[in-house]
mmCIF file of C-alpha atoms in Angstrom:
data_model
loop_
_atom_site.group_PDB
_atom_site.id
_atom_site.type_symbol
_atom_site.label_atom_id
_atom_site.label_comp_id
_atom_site.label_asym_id
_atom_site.label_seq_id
_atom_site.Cartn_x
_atom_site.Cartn_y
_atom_site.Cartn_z
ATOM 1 C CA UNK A 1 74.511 106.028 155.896
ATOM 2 C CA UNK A 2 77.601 108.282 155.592
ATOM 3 C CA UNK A 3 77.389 112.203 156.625
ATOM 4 C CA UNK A 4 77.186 113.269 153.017
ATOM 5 C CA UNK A 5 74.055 111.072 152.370
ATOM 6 C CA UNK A 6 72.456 112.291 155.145
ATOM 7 C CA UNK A 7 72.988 116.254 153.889
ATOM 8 C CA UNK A 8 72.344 115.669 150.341
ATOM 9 C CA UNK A 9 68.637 115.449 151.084
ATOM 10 C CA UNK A 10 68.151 118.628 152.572
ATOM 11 C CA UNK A 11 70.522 120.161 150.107
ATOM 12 C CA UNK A 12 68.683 119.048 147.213
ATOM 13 C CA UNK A 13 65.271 120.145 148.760
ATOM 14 C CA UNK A 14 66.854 123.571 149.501
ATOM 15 C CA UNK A 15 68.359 124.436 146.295
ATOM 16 C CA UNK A 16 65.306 123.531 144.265
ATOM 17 C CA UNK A 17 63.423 125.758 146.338
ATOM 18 C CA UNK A 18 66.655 128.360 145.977
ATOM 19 C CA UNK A 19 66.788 128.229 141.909
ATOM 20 C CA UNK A 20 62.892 128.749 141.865
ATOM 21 C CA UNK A 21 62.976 131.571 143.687
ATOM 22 C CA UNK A 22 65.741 132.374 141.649
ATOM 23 C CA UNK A 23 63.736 132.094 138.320
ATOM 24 C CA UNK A 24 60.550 133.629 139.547
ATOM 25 C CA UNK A 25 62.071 136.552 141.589
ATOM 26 C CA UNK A 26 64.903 136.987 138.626
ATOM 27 C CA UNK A 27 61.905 137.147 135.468
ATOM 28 C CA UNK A 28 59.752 139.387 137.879
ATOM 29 C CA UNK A 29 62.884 141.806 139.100
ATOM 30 C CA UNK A 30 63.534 142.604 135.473
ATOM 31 C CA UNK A 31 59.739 143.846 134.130
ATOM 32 C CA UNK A 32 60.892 147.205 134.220
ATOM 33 C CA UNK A 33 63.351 146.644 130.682
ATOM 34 C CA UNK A 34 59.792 145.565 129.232
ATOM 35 C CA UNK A 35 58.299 148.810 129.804
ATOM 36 C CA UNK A 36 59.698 150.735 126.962
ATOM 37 C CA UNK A 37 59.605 147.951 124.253
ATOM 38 C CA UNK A 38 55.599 147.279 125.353
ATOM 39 C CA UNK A 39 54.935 150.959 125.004
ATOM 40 C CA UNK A 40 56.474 151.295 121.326
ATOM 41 C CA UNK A 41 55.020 147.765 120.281
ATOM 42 C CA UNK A 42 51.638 148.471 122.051
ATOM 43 C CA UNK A 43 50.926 152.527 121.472
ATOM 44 C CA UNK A 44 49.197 151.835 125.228
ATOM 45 C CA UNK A 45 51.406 154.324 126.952
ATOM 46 C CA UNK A 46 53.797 154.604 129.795
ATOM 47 C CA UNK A 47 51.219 155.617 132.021
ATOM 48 C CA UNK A 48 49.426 152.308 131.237
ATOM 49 C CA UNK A 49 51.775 149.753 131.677
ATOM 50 C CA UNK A 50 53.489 151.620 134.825
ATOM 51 C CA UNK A 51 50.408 151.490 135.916
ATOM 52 C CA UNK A 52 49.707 147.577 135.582
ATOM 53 C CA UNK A 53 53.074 147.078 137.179
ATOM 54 C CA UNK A 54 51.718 149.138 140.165
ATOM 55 C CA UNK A 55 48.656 146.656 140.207
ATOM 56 C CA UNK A 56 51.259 143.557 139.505
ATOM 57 C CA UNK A 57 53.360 145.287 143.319
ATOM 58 C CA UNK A 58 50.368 145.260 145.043
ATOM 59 C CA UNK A 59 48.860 141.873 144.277
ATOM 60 C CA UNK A 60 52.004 140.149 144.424
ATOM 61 C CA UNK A 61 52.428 141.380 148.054
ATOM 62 C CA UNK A 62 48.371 140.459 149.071
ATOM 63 C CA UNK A 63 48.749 137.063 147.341
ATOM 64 C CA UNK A 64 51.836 136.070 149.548
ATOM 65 C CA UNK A 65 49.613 135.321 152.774
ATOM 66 C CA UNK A 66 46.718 133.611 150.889
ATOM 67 C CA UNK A 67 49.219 131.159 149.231
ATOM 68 C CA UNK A 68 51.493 130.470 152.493
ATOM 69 C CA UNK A 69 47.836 129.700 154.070
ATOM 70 C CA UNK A 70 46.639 127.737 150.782
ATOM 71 C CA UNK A 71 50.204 126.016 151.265
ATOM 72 C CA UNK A 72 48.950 124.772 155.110
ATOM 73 C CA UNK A 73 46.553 123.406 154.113
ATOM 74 C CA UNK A 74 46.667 121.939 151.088
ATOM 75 C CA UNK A 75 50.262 121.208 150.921
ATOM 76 C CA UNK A 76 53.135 123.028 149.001
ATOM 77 C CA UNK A 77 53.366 121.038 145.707
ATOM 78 C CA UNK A 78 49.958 121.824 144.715
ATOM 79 C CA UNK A 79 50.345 126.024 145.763
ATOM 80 C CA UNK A 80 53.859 125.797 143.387
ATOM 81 C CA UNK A 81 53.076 124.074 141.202
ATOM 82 C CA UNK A 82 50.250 126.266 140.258
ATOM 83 C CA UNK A 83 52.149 129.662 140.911
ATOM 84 C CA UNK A 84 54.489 128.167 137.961
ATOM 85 C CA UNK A 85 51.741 127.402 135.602
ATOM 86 C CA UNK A 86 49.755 130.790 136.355
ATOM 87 C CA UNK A 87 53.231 132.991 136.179
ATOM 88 C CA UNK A 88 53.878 130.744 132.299
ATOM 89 C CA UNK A 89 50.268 131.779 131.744
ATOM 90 C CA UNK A 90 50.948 135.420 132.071
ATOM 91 C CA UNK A 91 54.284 135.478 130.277
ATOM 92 C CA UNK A 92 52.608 133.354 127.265
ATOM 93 C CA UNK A 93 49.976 135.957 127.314
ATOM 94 C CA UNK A 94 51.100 139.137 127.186
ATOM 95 C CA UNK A 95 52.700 139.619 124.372
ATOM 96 C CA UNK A 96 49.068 139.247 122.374
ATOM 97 C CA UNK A 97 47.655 141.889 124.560
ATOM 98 C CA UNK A 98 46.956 145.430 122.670
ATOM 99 C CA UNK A 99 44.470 146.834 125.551
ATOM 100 C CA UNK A 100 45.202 148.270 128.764
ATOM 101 C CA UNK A 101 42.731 146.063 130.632
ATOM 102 C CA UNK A 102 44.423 142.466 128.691
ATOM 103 C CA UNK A 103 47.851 144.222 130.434
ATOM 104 C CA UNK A 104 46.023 144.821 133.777
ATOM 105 C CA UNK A 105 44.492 141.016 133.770
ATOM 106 C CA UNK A 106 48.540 139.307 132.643
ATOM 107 C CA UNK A 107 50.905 141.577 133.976
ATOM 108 C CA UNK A 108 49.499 143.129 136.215
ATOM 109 C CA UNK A 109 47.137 139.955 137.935
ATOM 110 C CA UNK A 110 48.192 136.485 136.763
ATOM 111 C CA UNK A 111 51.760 137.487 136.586
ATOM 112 C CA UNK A 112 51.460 138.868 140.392
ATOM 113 C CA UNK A 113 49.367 135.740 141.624
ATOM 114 C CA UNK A 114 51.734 132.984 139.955
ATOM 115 C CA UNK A 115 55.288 134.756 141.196
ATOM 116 C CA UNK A 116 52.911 135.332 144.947
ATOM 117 C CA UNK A 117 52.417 131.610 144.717
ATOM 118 C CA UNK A 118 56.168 130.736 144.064
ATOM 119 C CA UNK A 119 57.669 133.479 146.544
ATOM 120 C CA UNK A 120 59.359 133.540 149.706
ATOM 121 C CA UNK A 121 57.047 132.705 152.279
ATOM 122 C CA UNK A 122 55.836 129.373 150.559
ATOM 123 C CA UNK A 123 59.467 128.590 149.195
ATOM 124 C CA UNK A 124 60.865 128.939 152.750
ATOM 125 C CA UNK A 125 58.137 127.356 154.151
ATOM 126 C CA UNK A 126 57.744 124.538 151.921
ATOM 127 C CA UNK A 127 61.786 123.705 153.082
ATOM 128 C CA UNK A 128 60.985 124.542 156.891
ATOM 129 C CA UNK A 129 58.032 121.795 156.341
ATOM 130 C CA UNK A 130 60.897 118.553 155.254
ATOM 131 C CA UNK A 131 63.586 119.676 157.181
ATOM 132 C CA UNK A 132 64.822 119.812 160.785
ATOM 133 C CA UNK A 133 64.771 122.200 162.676
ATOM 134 C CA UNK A 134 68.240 122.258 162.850
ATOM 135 C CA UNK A 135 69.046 122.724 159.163
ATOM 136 C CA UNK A 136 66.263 125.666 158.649
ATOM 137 C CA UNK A 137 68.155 128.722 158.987
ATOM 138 C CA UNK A 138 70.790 127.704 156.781
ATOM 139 C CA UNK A 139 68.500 126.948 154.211
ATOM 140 C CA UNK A 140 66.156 130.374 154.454
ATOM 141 C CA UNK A 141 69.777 131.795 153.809
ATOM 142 C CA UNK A 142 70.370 129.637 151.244
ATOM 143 C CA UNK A 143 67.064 130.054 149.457
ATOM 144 C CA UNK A 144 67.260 133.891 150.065
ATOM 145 C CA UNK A 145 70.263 133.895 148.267
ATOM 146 C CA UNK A 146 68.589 132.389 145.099
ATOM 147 C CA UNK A 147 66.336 135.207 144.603
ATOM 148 C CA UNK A 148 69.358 137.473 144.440
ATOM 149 C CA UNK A 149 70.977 135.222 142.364
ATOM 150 C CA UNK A 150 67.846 135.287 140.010
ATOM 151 C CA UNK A 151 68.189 139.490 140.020
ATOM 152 C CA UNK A 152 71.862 139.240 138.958
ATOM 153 C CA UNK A 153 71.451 136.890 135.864
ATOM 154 C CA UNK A 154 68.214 137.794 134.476
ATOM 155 C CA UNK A 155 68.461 141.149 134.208
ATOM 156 C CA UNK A 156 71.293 140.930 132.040
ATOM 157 C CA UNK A 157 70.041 137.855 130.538
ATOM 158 C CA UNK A 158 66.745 139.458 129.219
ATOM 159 C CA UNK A 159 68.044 143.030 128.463
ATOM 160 C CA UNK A 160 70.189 140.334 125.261
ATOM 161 C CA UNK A 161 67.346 138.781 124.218
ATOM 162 C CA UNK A 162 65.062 141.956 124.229
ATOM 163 C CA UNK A 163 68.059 143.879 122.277
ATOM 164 C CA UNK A 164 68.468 140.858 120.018
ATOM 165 C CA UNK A 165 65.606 138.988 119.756
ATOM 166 C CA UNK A 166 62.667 141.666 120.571
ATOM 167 C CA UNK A 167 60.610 141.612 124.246
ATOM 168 C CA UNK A 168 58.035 139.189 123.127
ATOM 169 C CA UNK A 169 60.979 136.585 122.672
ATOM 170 C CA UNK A 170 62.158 137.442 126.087
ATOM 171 C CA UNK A 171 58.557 136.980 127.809
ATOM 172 C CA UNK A 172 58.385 133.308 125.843
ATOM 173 C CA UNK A 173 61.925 132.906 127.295
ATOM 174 C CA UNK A 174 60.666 133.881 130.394
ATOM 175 C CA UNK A 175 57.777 131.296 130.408
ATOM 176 C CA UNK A 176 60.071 128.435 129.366
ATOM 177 C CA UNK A 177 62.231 128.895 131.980
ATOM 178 C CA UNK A 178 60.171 129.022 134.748
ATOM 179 C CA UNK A 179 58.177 126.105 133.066
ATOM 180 C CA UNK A 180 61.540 124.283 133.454
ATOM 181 C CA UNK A 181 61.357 124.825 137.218
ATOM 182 C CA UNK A 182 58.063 122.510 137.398
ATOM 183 C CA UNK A 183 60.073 119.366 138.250
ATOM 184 C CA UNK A 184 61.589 120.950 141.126
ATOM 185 C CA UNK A 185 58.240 120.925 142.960
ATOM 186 C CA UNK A 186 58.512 117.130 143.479
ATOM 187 C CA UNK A 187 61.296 117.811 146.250
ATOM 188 C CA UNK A 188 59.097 120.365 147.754
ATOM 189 C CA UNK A 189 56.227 118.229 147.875
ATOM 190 C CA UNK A 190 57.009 115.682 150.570
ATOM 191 C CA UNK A 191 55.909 114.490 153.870
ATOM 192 C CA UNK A 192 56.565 116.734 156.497
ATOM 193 C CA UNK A 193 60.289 116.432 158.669
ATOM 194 C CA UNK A 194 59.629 114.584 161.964
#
């Protein structure tokens, strides 16, 4: 086997892990251009959705430990795989919500628990679990690097299709494209590195 075979493996595994973050961190970084557009479609009120983006902070951050843990011992495919389909959930959902508890439960709770489930600690460690030890840091940079990545396109990206398109367009966007991150879990899923 020839040097590039033998890095193309842990390259692959760390740039799936590297454009998820990407998506999840990118769709999540930019819920601040929905806040205006919800208000004047919804009539619920600054107040209201600022507030369910507080509630979306705060779970996201208490989720994190729950899924790395959930990720132990379950495995990482199964953790990702569902903090996709949870974070879709959300984005498919909101845009039929007209109360401030519907916001609370999508945006502010399924929205938080699907991008906790798809986030840092289980991306990172997910990569940690099928590599070496002596390719890990390089990937946790590389991976790290995605999420700013994600901030950088989809800001911009969204902001067109909001402008263009109108915000609920941009939340379906938002779903697809994460939903087109569920293959990537396969590479994540493996046995462990020896």
């Amino acid at each position: 086997m020839t040097e590039h075979n033998k890095q193309q493996p842990w390259l692959l595994i760390t740039l799936s892990a590297a454009a998820m973050l990407m998506v999840i961190m990118g769709a999540r970084q930019s819920l601040g251009l929905f806040v205006s557009p919800l208000d004047i479609s919804t009539g619920l009120g600054i107040v209201t959705i600022s507030l369910a983006m507080a509630v979306n902070q705060f779970v996201w951050g208490a989720v994190q430990p729950f899924a790395g843990a959930l990720a132990d011992r379950f495995g990482p495919g199964r953790v990702l795989a569902a903090g996709v389909l949870i974070f879709v959930l959300s984005n498919l959902l909101t845009p039929s919500i007209t109360t401030g508890f519907g916001l609370f439960m999508t945006l502010g709770l399924l929205s938080a628990v699907g991008s906790g489930a798809v986030s840092f600690a289980v991306l990172i460690g997910a990569v940690a679990w099928r590599l070496p030890a002596a390719r890990r840091g390089t990937a946790a940079g590389l991976i790290n690097a995605g999420s700013s990545f994600g901030q950088f396109v989809f800001a911009p990206l969204l902001q067109k299709v909001i402008s263009t398109f109108g915000w609920m367009s941009a939340m379906w966007s938002i779903a697809i494209i994460t939903l087109a991150t569920l293959p990537l879990v396969q590479s994540l899923a493996g046995p462990r590195a020896s």
